[in-house]
Amino acid sequence: MEELLDDRIAVDLARLDPEGEILEGEADIVDLDEKYVHPFGGVRYRLRAQAFGTELLVSGRLEQDFELVCSRCGKDFDTTIVVEDFSESYEINEKMQEIVLTSDARDAIILNLPSYPVCDEACPGIELKAKTRMPADDRWSALDSFVTEEERNQEHGES
Ligand SMILES: [Zn+2]
C-alpha cells in the first residue's frame, strides 16, 4: 500500500514559535509528467522557519528521487536531486494564517535537475558501444584466404 503524502508544504503562522522552528516531512509536490523525467516518492524537506517582524525566513534542505534517462546511453537510472540551500523570504502580516511554500520548493527542485543527466560520470555512451560491435570477422578472414590464394598463383606463374 502506498503511503499517502501531503500535497503541500506550509508554515502555520498562528502557531509558529517566535524563536523559530524546524519543519520536517515529505510532500508530494513535484507533479512533473515528462517523457524522460519521472519523480517518485515525495520531496523530503527539513526547513527552518522564523519570523522577523513582517518577514518570514525559510531555509533548509530539500530532496526528491527521480527516474531519469541518461543523455549518453539512453538507459533509465534513479537519482536523488538535492537542494542544500533552499532559502526564501515572505512578507507577512497579522491577518495571514499561513504561508504556502509548495511552488517555491517545487521550483527549487526542478531548477536543480541536470540538463544532460548521465547514469554515471564514466558512462561510455551509445557511440562507443556501437563501435565495439562493428568488426565483422568473417569478411576479414575471407579476404585473407583470397589474398593467399592469389599470391600462391603468382608464385606458380613466375617459376
Ligand atoms: Zn549512461
PDB file of N, CA and C in Angstrom, residues 10 35 81 116 124 138 143:
ATOM      1  N   ALA A  10       3.558  24.017   4.126  1.00  0.00           N
ATOM      2  CA  ALA A  10       3.071  25.322   4.571  1.00  0.00           C
ATOM      3  C   ALA A  10       3.571  25.625   5.985  1.00  0.00           C
ATOM      4  N   LYS A  35       8.490  12.971 -20.496  1.00  0.00           N
ATOM      5  CA  LYS A  35       8.870  11.680 -21.044  1.00  0.00           C
ATOM      6  C   LYS A  35      10.118  11.107 -20.356  1.00  0.00           C
ATOM      7  N   ILE A  81      17.797  14.316  -6.441  1.00  0.00           N
ATOM      8  CA  ILE A  81      18.144  15.727  -6.612  1.00  0.00           C
ATOM      9  C   ILE A  81      18.070  16.391  -5.238  1.00  0.00           C
ATOM     10  N   TYR A 116      21.715  17.646 -18.849  1.00  0.00           N
ATOM     11  CA  TYR A 116      22.177  16.432 -19.523  1.00  0.00           C
ATOM     12  C   TYR A 116      22.493  15.377 -18.484  1.00  0.00           C
ATOM     13  N   PRO A 124      30.116   5.332 -21.034  1.00  0.00           N
ATOM     14  CA  PRO A 124      30.775   5.449 -22.336  1.00  0.00           C
ATOM     15  C   PRO A 124      29.840   5.973 -23.416  1.00  0.00           C
ATOM     16  N   ASP A 138      34.269 -12.480 -40.186  1.00  0.00           N
ATOM     17  CA  ASP A 138      34.138 -13.337 -41.359  1.00  0.00           C
ATOM     18  C   ASP A 138      34.719 -12.691 -42.617  1.00  0.00           C
ATOM     19  N   LEU A 143      38.881 -12.467 -46.856  1.00  0.00           N
ATOM     20  CA  LEU A 143      39.829 -11.661 -47.634  1.00  0.00           C
ATOM     21  C   LEU A 143      41.239 -12.225 -47.497  1.00  0.00           C
TER      22      LEU A 143
END
